[in-house]
Amino acid sequence: EVLLVESGGGLVQPGGSLRLSCAASGFTFSNYKMNWVRQAPGKGLEWVSSISTSSSFIYYADSMKGRFTISRDNAKKSLYLQVNSLRAEDTAVYYCAREPTSYYGSGNYYFDYWGQGTLVTVSS
Amino acid sequence: QSALTQPPSVSGSRGQSVTISCTGTTSDIGSSDRVSWYLQPPGTAPKLIIYDVSNRPSGVPDRFSGSKSGNTASLTISGLQAEDEADYYCTSRTSSSTLVFGGGTKVTVL
């Protein structure tokens, strides 16, 4: 069974930092492009970032560039998101999502499995 | 990258059909067949229901169908059922190899 379990969320003061983790199981993690998607309370889904199988290709939404850093450890089957200089508007549930990936490493730009999400609250 | 445009809400009676539009630009929907749709019941993670414009993953009922014309993609739910009540989101690959979501549409079954 494919499982994605996020952790690392919590209450953080404005200006603080957080590192979110996503532990994968039930599939060969190194064969899949991975993504972070967030959802502010009562709002819609917002794509954050993607990382290729070997970390060679990394992309961010324009509004996330500079403060967000995605990374992965294939040996640990884990995906990470480092978020710095947190702002109130970063308050959201952060989901990790698996993207079906071709043999050559090309992503298919949709998500077949999602984690349950981890809530980040930025408040003083 | 601006969000794709979806109607905030659509509604229909049980058994009817509803269609949700998703309008983008030539930099996303208009130049890519990597359009997908997700449904999200309250308090749960999104679930994939359509990928590559019109393909359904295994286990998704054929009541759900997708299409695309120009810069607009559409999701049609035929034979609306009570369990279809949820938020629906479209997404598309962009010309910058990123992804963009629509603002979401709440489907209400009357």
Short mmCIF file of C-alpha atoms in Angstrom, two decimals:
data_model
loop_
_atom_site.label_atom_id
_atom_site.label_comp_id
_atom_site.label_asym_id
_atom_site.label_seq_id
_atom_site.Cartn_x
_atom_site.Cartn_y
_atom_site.Cartn_z
CA GLU A 1 0.00 0.00 0.00
CA VAL A 2 1.30 3.43 -0.97
CA LEU A 3 1.60 5.69 2.05
CA LEU A 4 2.79 9.27 2.38
CA VAL A 5 3.02 10.62 5.91
CA GLU A 6 3.84 14.27 6.51
CA SER A 7 5.23 15.63 9.74
CA GLY A 8 6.93 18.71 11.11
CA GLY A 9 4.03 21.12 11.16
CA GLY A 10 3.04 23.17 14.17
CA LEU A 11 2.78 26.67 15.58
CA VAL A 12 5.59 28.99 14.53
CA GLN A 13 6.13 32.68 15.14
CA PRO A 14 6.36 35.07 12.20
CA GLY A 15 9.90 35.15 10.89
CA GLY A 16 10.60 31.64 12.08
CA SER A 17 11.57 28.55 10.11
CA LEU A 18 10.22 25.05 9.75
CA ARG A 19 11.27 21.84 8.04
CA LEU A 20 8.48 19.61 6.87
CA SER A 21 9.06 15.93 6.15
CA CYS A 22 7.18 13.35 4.15
CA ALA A 23 7.93 9.68 4.74
CA ALA A 24 7.09 7.40 1.83
CA SER A 25 6.41 3.68 1.85
CA GLY A 26 4.83 1.03 -0.33
CA PHE A 27 6.57 2.05 -3.56
CA THR A 28 10.04 2.68 -4.97
CA PHE A 29 10.46 6.28 -3.85
CA SER A 30 13.51 6.98 -6.01
CA ASN A 31 11.49 6.33 -9.17
CA TYR A 32 9.00 9.12 -8.59
CA LYS A 33 8.98 12.88 -8.93
CA MET A 34 7.52 14.41 -5.76
CA ASN A 35 5.63 17.59 -4.95
CA TRP A 36 4.41 19.81 -2.14
CA VAL A 37 0.94 21.37 -2.32
CA ARG A 38 -0.57 23.61 0.34
CA GLN A 39 -4.06 24.69 1.31
CA ALA A 40 -4.76 27.69 3.52
CA PRO A 41 -7.75 27.33 5.87
CA GLY A 42 -10.96 27.57 3.87
CA LYS A 43 -9.05 28.22 0.65
CA GLY A 44 -8.10 26.30 -2.46
CA LEU A 45 -5.13 24.14 -3.32
CA GLU A 46 -1.86 25.83 -4.23
CA TRP A 47 1.09 24.04 -5.84
CA VAL A 48 4.32 24.81 -4.02
CA SER A 49 7.22 22.89 -5.51
CA SER A 50 8.41 19.77 -7.31
CA ILE A 51 11.63 17.76 -7.31
CA SER A 52 12.76 15.20 -9.85
CA THR A 53 13.83 11.67 -9.00
CA SER A 54 17.53 12.51 -8.67
CA SER A 55 16.98 16.08 -7.44
CA SER A 56 18.38 17.40 -10.71
CA PHE A 57 15.28 19.41 -11.56
CA ILE A 58 13.58 21.55 -8.95
CA TYR A 59 10.73 23.98 -9.55
CA TYR A 60 8.85 26.43 -7.36
CA ALA A 61 5.72 28.47 -7.73
CA ASP A 62 6.73 32.09 -8.33
CA SER A 63 5.36 33.18 -4.96
CA MET A 64 7.46 30.54 -3.16
CA LYS A 65 10.86 31.32 -4.65
CA GLY A 66 13.46 32.43 -2.18
CA ARG A 67 11.96 31.22 1.11
CA PHE A 68 11.09 27.62 0.24
CA THR A 69 13.58 24.82 -0.40
CA ILE A 70 12.54 21.34 -1.48
CA SER A 71 14.84 18.36 -1.10
CA ARG A 72 14.73 14.58 -0.92
CA ASP A 73 16.73 11.67 0.46
CA ASN A 74 16.08 8.59 -1.65
CA ALA A 75 17.96 6.34 0.77
CA LYS A 76 15.60 7.42 3.55
CA LYS A 77 12.56 7.50 1.24
CA SER A 78 11.81 11.00 2.42
CA LEU A 79 10.82 14.34 0.97
CA TYR A 80 11.46 17.65 2.73
CA LEU A 81 10.36 21.27 2.56
CA GLN A 82 12.34 23.94 4.36
CA VAL A 83 10.41 27.16 4.84
CA ASN A 84 12.13 30.28 6.15
CA SER A 85 10.96 33.75 7.15
CA LEU A 86 7.48 32.41 7.77
CA ARG A 87 4.54 34.78 7.35
CA ALA A 88 0.93 34.60 8.48
CA GLU A 89 -0.10 33.86 4.90
CA ASP A 90 1.98 30.66 4.97
CA THR A 91 -0.53 29.20 7.42
CA ALA A 92 -1.86 26.14 5.64
CA VAL A 93 -2.05 22.39 5.50
CA TYR A 94 0.98 21.18 3.53
CA TYR A 95 0.52 18.00 1.51
CA CYS A 96 3.16 15.90 -0.18
CA ALA A 97 2.02 14.24 -3.38
CA ARG A 98 3.44 11.58 -5.68
CA GLU A 99 3.67 12.32 -9.40
CA PRO A 100 3.70 9.35 -11.80
CA THR A 101 7.05 9.43 -13.57
CA SER A 102 8.27 7.83 -16.78
CA TYR A 103 11.26 5.51 -17.00
CA TYR A 104 13.29 8.48 -18.26
CA GLY A 105 12.34 10.59 -15.26
CA SER A 106 9.77 12.83 -16.88
CA GLY A 107 6.85 13.69 -14.66
CA ASN A 108 3.28 13.39 -15.80
CA TYR A 109 2.04 16.51 -14.01
CA TYR A 110 -0.68 14.92 -11.94
CA PHE A 111 -0.77 13.40 -8.46
CA ASP A 112 -1.97 9.87 -7.87
CA TYR A 113 -1.27 9.69 -4.13
CA TRP A 114 -1.43 12.33 -1.44
CA GLY A 115 -0.49 12.36 2.22
CA GLN A 116 -2.93 13.42 4.93
CA GLY A 117 -1.18 16.77 5.31
CA THR A 118 0.54 18.60 8.15
CA LEU A 119 -0.76 21.90 9.49
CA VAL A 120 1.54 24.88 9.75
CA THR A 121 0.24 27.83 11.76
CA VAL A 122 2.19 31.07 11.72
CA SER A 123 1.14 33.31 14.56
CA SER A 124 2.56 35.26 17.44
CA GLN B 1 1.50 32.32 -12.62
CA SER B 2 -2.18 33.11 -12.05
CA ALA B 3 -4.61 30.47 -10.87
CA LEU B 4 -6.88 28.85 -13.40
CA THR B 5 -10.43 30.19 -13.32
CA GLN B 6 -13.24 27.96 -12.06
CA PRO B 7 -16.80 28.89 -11.05
CA PRO B 8 -17.03 29.08 -7.25
CA SER B 9 -20.03 26.77 -7.15
CA VAL B 10 -22.32 24.61 -9.25
CA SER B 11 -25.35 22.62 -8.19
CA GLY B 12 -27.67 20.02 -9.56
CA SER B 13 -30.30 17.53 -8.55
CA ARG B 14 -29.59 13.85 -8.14
CA GLY B 15 -29.39 12.18 -11.52
CA GLN B 16 -28.68 15.38 -13.40
CA SER B 17 -25.44 16.35 -15.09
CA VAL B 18 -23.22 19.26 -14.13
CA THR B 19 -20.20 20.68 -15.89
CA ILE B 20 -17.35 22.59 -14.28
CA SER B 21 -15.22 24.82 -16.48
CA CYS B 22 -11.56 25.60 -15.95
CA THR B 23 -10.15 28.47 -17.95
CA GLY B 24 -6.48 29.18 -18.37
CA THR B 25 -4.22 30.72 -20.97
CA THR B 26 -2.04 29.72 -23.87
CA SER B 27 0.76 29.26 -21.32
CA ASP B 28 -0.98 26.44 -19.49
CA ILE B 29 -4.17 24.68 -20.61
CA GLY B 30 -3.86 26.00 -24.13
CA SER B 31 -0.44 24.43 -24.61
CA SER B 32 -0.65 21.26 -22.57
CA ASP B 33 -2.64 18.05 -22.39
CA ARG B 34 -1.45 17.62 -18.81
CA VAL B 35 -4.76 18.73 -17.36
CA SER B 36 -6.10 16.89 -14.34
CA TRP B 37 -9.02 17.08 -11.93
CA TYR B 38 -9.32 16.29 -8.23
CA LEU B 39 -12.20 16.08 -5.82
CA GLN B 40 -11.84 16.92 -2.15
CA PRO B 41 -14.55 16.12 0.37
CA PRO B 42 -14.39 18.34 3.48
CA GLY B 43 -11.48 17.58 5.79
CA THR B 44 -9.80 15.07 3.52
CA ALA B 45 -6.91 15.00 1.07
CA PRO B 46 -7.66 15.51 -2.64
CA LYS B 47 -8.34 12.51 -4.84
CA LEU B 48 -7.42 12.24 -8.52
CA ILE B 49 -10.41 11.68 -10.81
CA ILE B 50 -9.17 12.74 -14.26
CA TYR B 51 -5.66 13.00 -15.73
CA ASP B 52 -4.31 13.95 -19.15
CA VAL B 53 -7.54 15.83 -19.96
CA SER B 54 -9.88 12.85 -20.17
CA ASN B 55 -8.40 9.73 -18.61
CA ARG B 56 -9.87 8.16 -15.50
CA PRO B 57 -7.75 6.30 -12.95
CA SER B 58 -8.80 2.81 -12.07
CA GLY B 59 -11.78 2.82 -9.73
CA VAL B 60 -13.16 6.21 -10.74
CA PRO B 61 -16.74 5.88 -12.03
CA ASP B 62 -17.35 6.63 -15.68
CA ARG B 63 -19.85 9.27 -14.56
CA PHE B 64 -16.82 11.54 -14.45
CA SER B 65 -15.51 12.74 -17.80
CA GLY B 66 -13.09 15.41 -18.92
CA SER B 67 -12.49 17.40 -22.07
CA LYS B 68 -10.59 20.40 -23.35
CA SER B 69 -11.06 23.04 -26.01
CA GLY B 70 -8.54 25.79 -26.50
CA ASN B 71 -7.69 27.37 -23.16
CA THR B 72 -10.63 25.80 -21.32
CA ALA B 73 -10.94 22.37 -19.76
CA SER B 74 -14.18 20.91 -18.48
CA LEU B 75 -15.26 18.24 -16.03
CA THR B 76 -18.71 16.72 -16.42
CA ILE B 77 -20.39 14.69 -13.72
CA SER B 78 -23.26 12.68 -15.17
CA GLY B 79 -25.96 11.12 -13.03
CA LEU B 80 -25.10 13.27 -10.03
CA GLN B 81 -25.08 11.38 -6.73
CA ALA B 82 -25.11 12.57 -3.14
CA GLU B 83 -21.54 11.38 -2.60
CA ASP B 84 -20.35 13.66 -5.40
CA GLU B 85 -20.80 16.65 -3.14
CA ALA B 86 -17.27 18.02 -2.69
CA ASP B 87 -14.83 20.65 -3.83
CA TYR B 88 -13.35 20.08 -7.28
CA TYR B 89 -10.05 21.42 -8.56
CA CYS B 90 -8.46 21.48 -11.99
CA THR B 91 -4.75 21.75 -12.60
CA SER B 92 -2.49 22.13 -15.60
CA ARG B 93 1.13 21.97 -16.50
CA THR B 94 2.51 25.36 -17.49
CA SER B 95 5.00 26.29 -20.18
CA SER B 96 7.56 26.79 -17.38
CA SER B 97 7.26 23.14 -16.29
CA THR B 98 5.42 24.16 -13.16
CA LEU B 99 1.85 23.42 -12.13
CA VAL B 100 -1.09 25.69 -11.53
CA PHE B 101 -4.38 24.89 -9.79
CA GLY B 102 -7.80 26.33 -10.34
CA GLY B 103 -9.51 28.18 -7.50
CA GLY B 104 -11.87 25.30 -6.84
CA THR B 105 -15.58 24.67 -7.38
CA LYS B 106 -18.02 23.54 -4.73
CA VAL B 107 -20.51 21.02 -6.08
CA THR B 108 -23.80 20.85 -4.25
CA VAL B 109 -26.31 18.08 -4.80
CA LEU B 110 -29.81 19.39 -4.32
#
